[in-house]
Each structure stands twice: as C-alpha cells, then as structure tokens.
C-alpha cells in the first residue's frame, strides 16, 4: 500500500476518535444542559424551539458515532441512518437483508461497513437525484455482500480520478476501507443509469474464523 493510502487510513482512524470525543461532549455536556434549561422554561414556544435543537444535536451525535451499531447491529443502524437522511427527501430509502443476522458482523468490520454505506448515501443525497435508493445486506456462505444502488442520474467513472486533490474523497475512502479488509469493490455508474456500489467481504476458510474477525 502506498504511503499516501496509509496516511489516509490513519486520518480515518483519527477522524473516528475525534468523532467519538465530540459525540461524548455533545451528549454529556450540551444535551444535558439543554434538557435542564428546557425543564425551567415556561414559554411554550421557546420550549418547542429548544426541543427541536435537542433533536437536531441528537441526530448529529448519532451520525458522529452510531451508538446503535453496538447495541442493535448494522441493519438497524443503517435503517436509522437511511430514514434520517431521506426522511424529507423525494428519494425513497429501502433496506433489504438476505441471510444476514445481527451478529454476523462485529467491531471494526461493522464500523467500516457502516462508514462505506454512509459515504455512499451521502453521495446519493448530494448528487443522484434518485427516486429510490436501496441498501442490501447479504450473507452467502463465506461471503458478506454490501450493495448500495440508486436509480439517479449516475456519473461518468472515467471523468473521476479517485483521490486526486480536486476530486472528493468519498469513493476513494470506500475503496481504501474495503481494501483494509481485503474486500472487493465494484462501482458501476453511467450518466442516466444510476449508481451501484458492491463490496464483497470474504471469510478466511483456512482459519475457519467468522467474517467479523478479519
Ligand atoms: N450516487 C451518485 N450519483 C451521482 N453522482 C455521484 C454519485 N456518487 C458519486 N457521484 C459523483 O462522483 C463524484 C465523486 O464522489 P466522492 O464521494 O468521491 O466525492 P465528493 O462527494 O464530491 O466529495 P466528498 O465525498 O469528499 O465529500 C461526485 O462529485 C459526484 O459527481
Ligand atoms: Mg462523497
């Protein structure tokens, strides 16, 4: 792996830690204070406004560190993320699962899957103008397959030089994170034909370990 890619992965770890610190701060300090202030409020209007601030910060905190990921697993966390992102959006969000169980993925692999889906959904929201986005989680024998597809405007893959200074980092990070787990990434897109991102994680047979231990 190139030095630059090592650097980007380190950066990703630092971002995860920063996100955690910020989420803990927002949760323990800001939200608690706001909750206390709300209790002392008499004006109904201000109390409502404060409640909507509290809800917004809660959502931000959740995006920083998906706490549900630990408790409820990848599918529930993705479902929560999707409904948040596309709640008031013309794009409809669907989550499908085949043979995938809550405990099939754990630890950093689960977080990597979540971050990949998050980057992909960010792009759908920002660029795709899609009416439908589907995330599919499939467990098939020794493989775990992640599929994120939209029916939006698509883009020309040849015009995009991943990871270049001018370009974005999202798709490049998806490839790097997948590479970290020796997964295979396929990105398919054409103008007018939507976008599909497929990531396949393999279980190492010889060690007979679960896909989650890699
Ligand atoms: N689902 C999609 N539909 C349409 N275009 C897309 C989609 N996903 C990516 N693109 C195009 O590919 C480009 C590269 O995406 P990428 O996520 O790498 O960078 P970015 O979103 O521009 O920046 P960043 O992710 O760093 O915020 C986007 O600028 C957009 O033009
Ligand atoms: Mg992006």
Coordinates of C-alpha atoms and ligand atoms in Angstrom, one line a residue:
X1 CA 0.0 0.0 0.0
X2 CA 1.3 3.5 -0.9
X3 CA 2.4 5.9 1.8
X4 CA -0.4 8.2 0.9
X5 CA -3.0 5.5 1.4
X6 CA -1.5 4.6 4.8
X7 CA -1.8 8.3 5.7
X8 CA -5.4 8.4 4.6
X9 CA -6.3 5.3 6.7
X10 CA -4.6 6.9 9.7
X11 CA -6.5 10.0 9.1
X12 CA -9.7 8.0 9.1
X13 CA -8.8 6.5 12.5
X14 CA -8.1 10.0 13.8
X15 CA -11.5 11.1 12.5
X16 CA -13.2 8.2 14.2
X17 CA -11.6 9.2 17.5
X18 CA -12.4 12.9 17.1
X19 CA -16.0 12.0 16.3
X20 CA -16.2 9.9 19.4
X21 CA -14.8 12.8 21.6
X22 CA -17.2 15.3 20.0
X23 CA -20.2 13.0 20.4
X24 CA -19.4 12.3 24.1
X25 CA -19.0 16.1 24.6
X26 CA -22.3 16.9 22.9
X27 CA -24.1 14.2 24.7
X28 CA -22.8 14.6 28.2
X29 CA -22.5 18.4 28.2
X30 CA -24.6 20.2 25.7
X31 CA -27.6 17.9 25.5
X32 CA -27.8 17.6 29.3
X33 CA -27.6 21.3 29.8
X34 CA -30.3 21.9 27.2
X35 CA -32.5 19.4 28.8
X36 CA -32.2 21.1 32.2
X37 CA -32.9 24.5 30.7
X38 CA -36.0 23.2 29.0
X39 CA -37.4 22.0 32.3
X40 CA -37.2 25.5 33.7
X41 CA -38.9 27.1 30.6
X42 CA -42.3 28.5 30.9
X43 CA -42.8 29.8 27.4
X44 CA -44.2 27.0 25.2
X45 CA -42.8 28.4 22.0
X46 CA -39.2 28.6 23.3
X47 CA -39.5 25.2 24.8
X48 CA -40.6 23.8 21.4
X49 CA -37.6 25.5 19.7
X50 CA -35.2 24.1 22.3
X51 CA -36.7 20.7 21.8
X52 CA -36.0 20.9 18.0
X53 CA -32.4 22.0 18.8
X54 CA -32.1 19.0 21.1
X55 CA -33.4 16.6 18.4
X56 CA -31.0 18.1 15.8
X57 CA -28.0 17.7 18.1
X58 CA -29.1 14.1 18.9
X59 CA -29.1 13.3 15.2
X60 CA -25.7 14.9 14.7
X61 CA -24.3 13.0 17.6
X62 CA -25.7 9.8 16.2
X63 CA -24.0 10.4 12.8
X64 CA -20.7 11.1 14.5
X65 CA -20.8 7.9 16.4
X66 CA -23.5 5.4 15.5
X67 CA -24.1 4.1 19.1
X68 CA -26.9 1.9 17.8
X69 CA -24.3 0.0 15.9
X70 CA -23.1 -1.6 19.1
X71 CA -26.5 -2.3 20.5
X72 CA -28.7 -3.2 17.6
X73 CA -26.3 -4.1 14.8
X74 CA -25.5 -3.0 11.3
X75 CA -29.0 -3.4 9.8
X76 CA -30.8 -1.4 12.5
X77 CA -28.1 1.4 12.4
X78 CA -28.3 1.6 8.6
X79 CA -32.1 1.7 8.7
X80 CA -31.9 4.6 11.2
X81 CA -29.4 6.4 9.1
X82 CA -31.4 5.9 5.9
X83 CA -34.6 7.1 7.4
X84 CA -32.8 10.2 8.8
X85 CA -31.1 11.1 5.5
X86 CA -34.2 10.6 3.3
X87 CA -37.0 11.5 5.7
X88 CA -38.0 14.7 3.9
X89 CA -36.5 13.8 0.6
X90 CA -38.0 12.9 -2.8
X91 CA -35.8 9.8 -2.7
X92 CA -37.3 6.7 -1.1
X93 CA -34.9 4.6 1.0
X94 CA -35.1 0.8 1.3
X95 CA -33.1 -1.7 3.3
X96 CA -33.1 -5.4 2.3
X97 CA -31.4 -8.4 4.0
X98 CA -30.8 -11.9 2.8
X99 CA -29.4 -14.5 5.2
X100 CA -27.8 -11.7 7.3
X101 CA -28.0 -12.0 11.0
X102 CA -27.4 -9.3 13.6
X103 CA -24.2 -10.9 14.9
X104 CA -22.7 -11.7 11.6
X105 CA -20.5 -8.6 11.7
X106 CA -18.7 -7.2 14.7
X107 CA -16.2 -4.5 15.8
X108 CA -14.2 -2.6 13.2
X109 CA -15.6 -4.5 10.3
X110 CA -19.1 -3.5 11.3
X111 CA -18.0 0.2 11.6
X112 CA -16.2 0.0 8.2
X113 CA -19.4 -1.3 6.6
X114 CA -21.4 1.5 8.2
X115 CA -18.9 4.2 7.1
X116 CA -19.0 2.8 3.5
X117 CA -22.8 2.9 3.4
X118 CA -22.7 6.4 5.0
X119 CA -20.3 7.7 2.2
X120 CA -22.5 6.1 -0.5
X121 CA -25.7 7.5 0.9
X122 CA -24.1 11.0 1.3
X123 CA -23.4 10.9 -2.4
X124 CA -26.9 9.7 -3.3
X125 CA -28.4 12.6 -1.3
X126 CA -25.9 15.1 -2.7
X127 CA -25.8 14.2 -6.4
X128 CA -28.0 11.3 -7.5
X129 CA -31.5 13.0 -7.8
X130 CA -32.8 9.5 -7.4
X131 CA -36.3 8.4 -6.6
X132 CA -35.1 5.2 -5.0
X133 CA -32.0 4.1 -3.1
X134 CA -31.6 0.5 -1.9
X135 CA -29.1 -0.9 0.5
X136 CA -28.9 -4.7 0.5
X137 CA -27.0 -6.8 3.1
X138 CA -26.4 -10.4 2.0
X139 CA -24.7 -13.2 3.8
X140 CA -24.0 -16.1 1.4
X141 CA -21.8 -19.0 2.6
X142 CA -18.4 -17.4 3.4
X143 CA -19.2 -14.0 1.9
X144 CA -20.8 -10.9 3.1
X145 CA -22.1 -8.6 0.3
X146 CA -22.9 -5.0 0.7
X147 CA -24.9 -3.3 -2.1
X148 CA -25.9 0.3 -2.4
X149 CA -27.8 1.2 -5.5
X150 CA -29.7 4.2 -6.7
X151 CA -31.8 5.0 -9.8
X152 CA -30.5 8.5 -10.2
X153 CA -28.5 10.5 -12.8
X154 CA -25.3 8.5 -12.4
X155 CA -21.9 9.8 -13.5
X156 CA -19.1 9.0 -15.8
X157 CA -16.5 6.9 -13.9
X158 CA -13.8 7.9 -16.4
X159 CA -14.1 11.5 -15.6
X160 CA -13.4 10.9 -12.0
X161 CA -9.8 10.4 -10.9
X162 CA -10.3 9.0 -7.4
X163 CA -8.4 10.6 -4.6
X164 CA -7.0 13.5 -6.7
X165 CA -6.6 16.8 -4.9
X166 CA -9.5 18.3 -6.8
X167 CA -11.8 15.4 -6.5
X168 CA -13.8 14.2 -3.4
X169 CA -12.6 11.5 -1.1
X170 CA -15.8 9.6 -0.6
X171 CA -15.4 6.9 -3.3
X172 CA -11.7 6.7 -2.7
X173 CA -12.3 6.1 1.1
X174 CA -14.8 3.4 0.2
X175 CA -12.1 1.6 -1.8
X176 CA -9.5 2.1 0.9
X177 CA -11.7 0.9 3.8
X178 CA -12.7 -2.2 1.8
X179 CA -9.0 -2.9 0.9
X180 CA -8.2 -2.8 4.6
X181 CA -10.4 -5.9 4.9
X182 CA -9.3 -7.4 1.6
X183 CA -12.8 -6.9 0.2
X184 CA -13.6 -6.5 -3.4
X185 CA -15.3 -3.2 -4.5
X186 CA -17.1 -2.7 -7.8
X187 CA -18.5 0.7 -8.6
X188 CA -20.8 0.9 -11.6
X189 CA -22.3 4.1 -12.9
X190 CA -23.2 5.7 -16.2
X191 CA -24.9 9.0 -16.9
X192 CA -28.7 8.4 -16.7
X193 CA -28.4 4.9 -15.4
X194 CA -27.9 5.2 -11.7
X195 CA -25.1 4.0 -9.5
X196 CA -24.3 0.7 -7.9
X197 CA -21.6 0.1 -5.3
X198 CA -20.9 -3.5 -4.4
X199 CA -18.5 -4.6 -1.7
X200 CA -17.7 -8.3 -1.1
X201 CA -16.0 -9.4 2.1
X202 CA -14.6 -12.9 2.3
X203 CA -14.3 -15.2 5.2
X204 CA -10.9 -16.9 5.5
X205 CA -11.7 -20.6 5.2
X206 CA -8.4 -22.0 6.4
X207 CA -8.7 -20.3 9.8
X208 CA -12.4 -21.0 10.0
X209 CA -13.0 -17.7 11.5
X210 CA -16.1 -15.6 11.2
X211 CA -16.2 -12.8 8.7
X212 CA -16.1 -10.5 11.7
X213 CA -12.7 -11.5 12.9
X214 CA -10.7 -10.3 9.9
Ligands
LIG1 N1 -24.7 8.2 -6.4 C1 -24.2 9.1 -7.2 N2 -25.0 9.7 -8.2 C2 -24.4 10.6 -9.0 N3 -23.2 11.0 -8.9 C3 -22.4 10.5 -8.0 C4 -22.8 9.5 -7.1 N4 -21.8 9.2 -6.3 C5 -20.7 9.9 -6.7 N5 -21.1 10.7 -7.7 C6 -20.1 11.7 -8.4 O1 -18.8 11.2 -8.1 C7 -18.0 12.3 -7.6 C8 -17.1 11.7 -6.6 O2 -17.7 11.3 -5.4 P1 -16.9 11.3 -4.0 O3 -17.8 10.8 -2.9 O4 -15.6 10.6 -4.2 O5 -16.6 12.8 -3.8 P2 -17.5 14.0 -3.3 O6 -18.8 13.5 -2.8 O7 -17.5 15.1 -4.4 O8 -16.7 14.6 -2.0 P3 -16.6 14.0 -0.5 O9 -17.2 12.6 -0.6 O10 -15.2 14.0 -0.2 O11 -17.4 14.9 0.3 C9 -19.1 13.3 -7.0 O12 -18.6 14.6 -7.0 C10 -20.3 13.1 -8.0 O13 -20.1 13.9 -9.1
LIG2 MG1 -18.9 12.0 -1.4

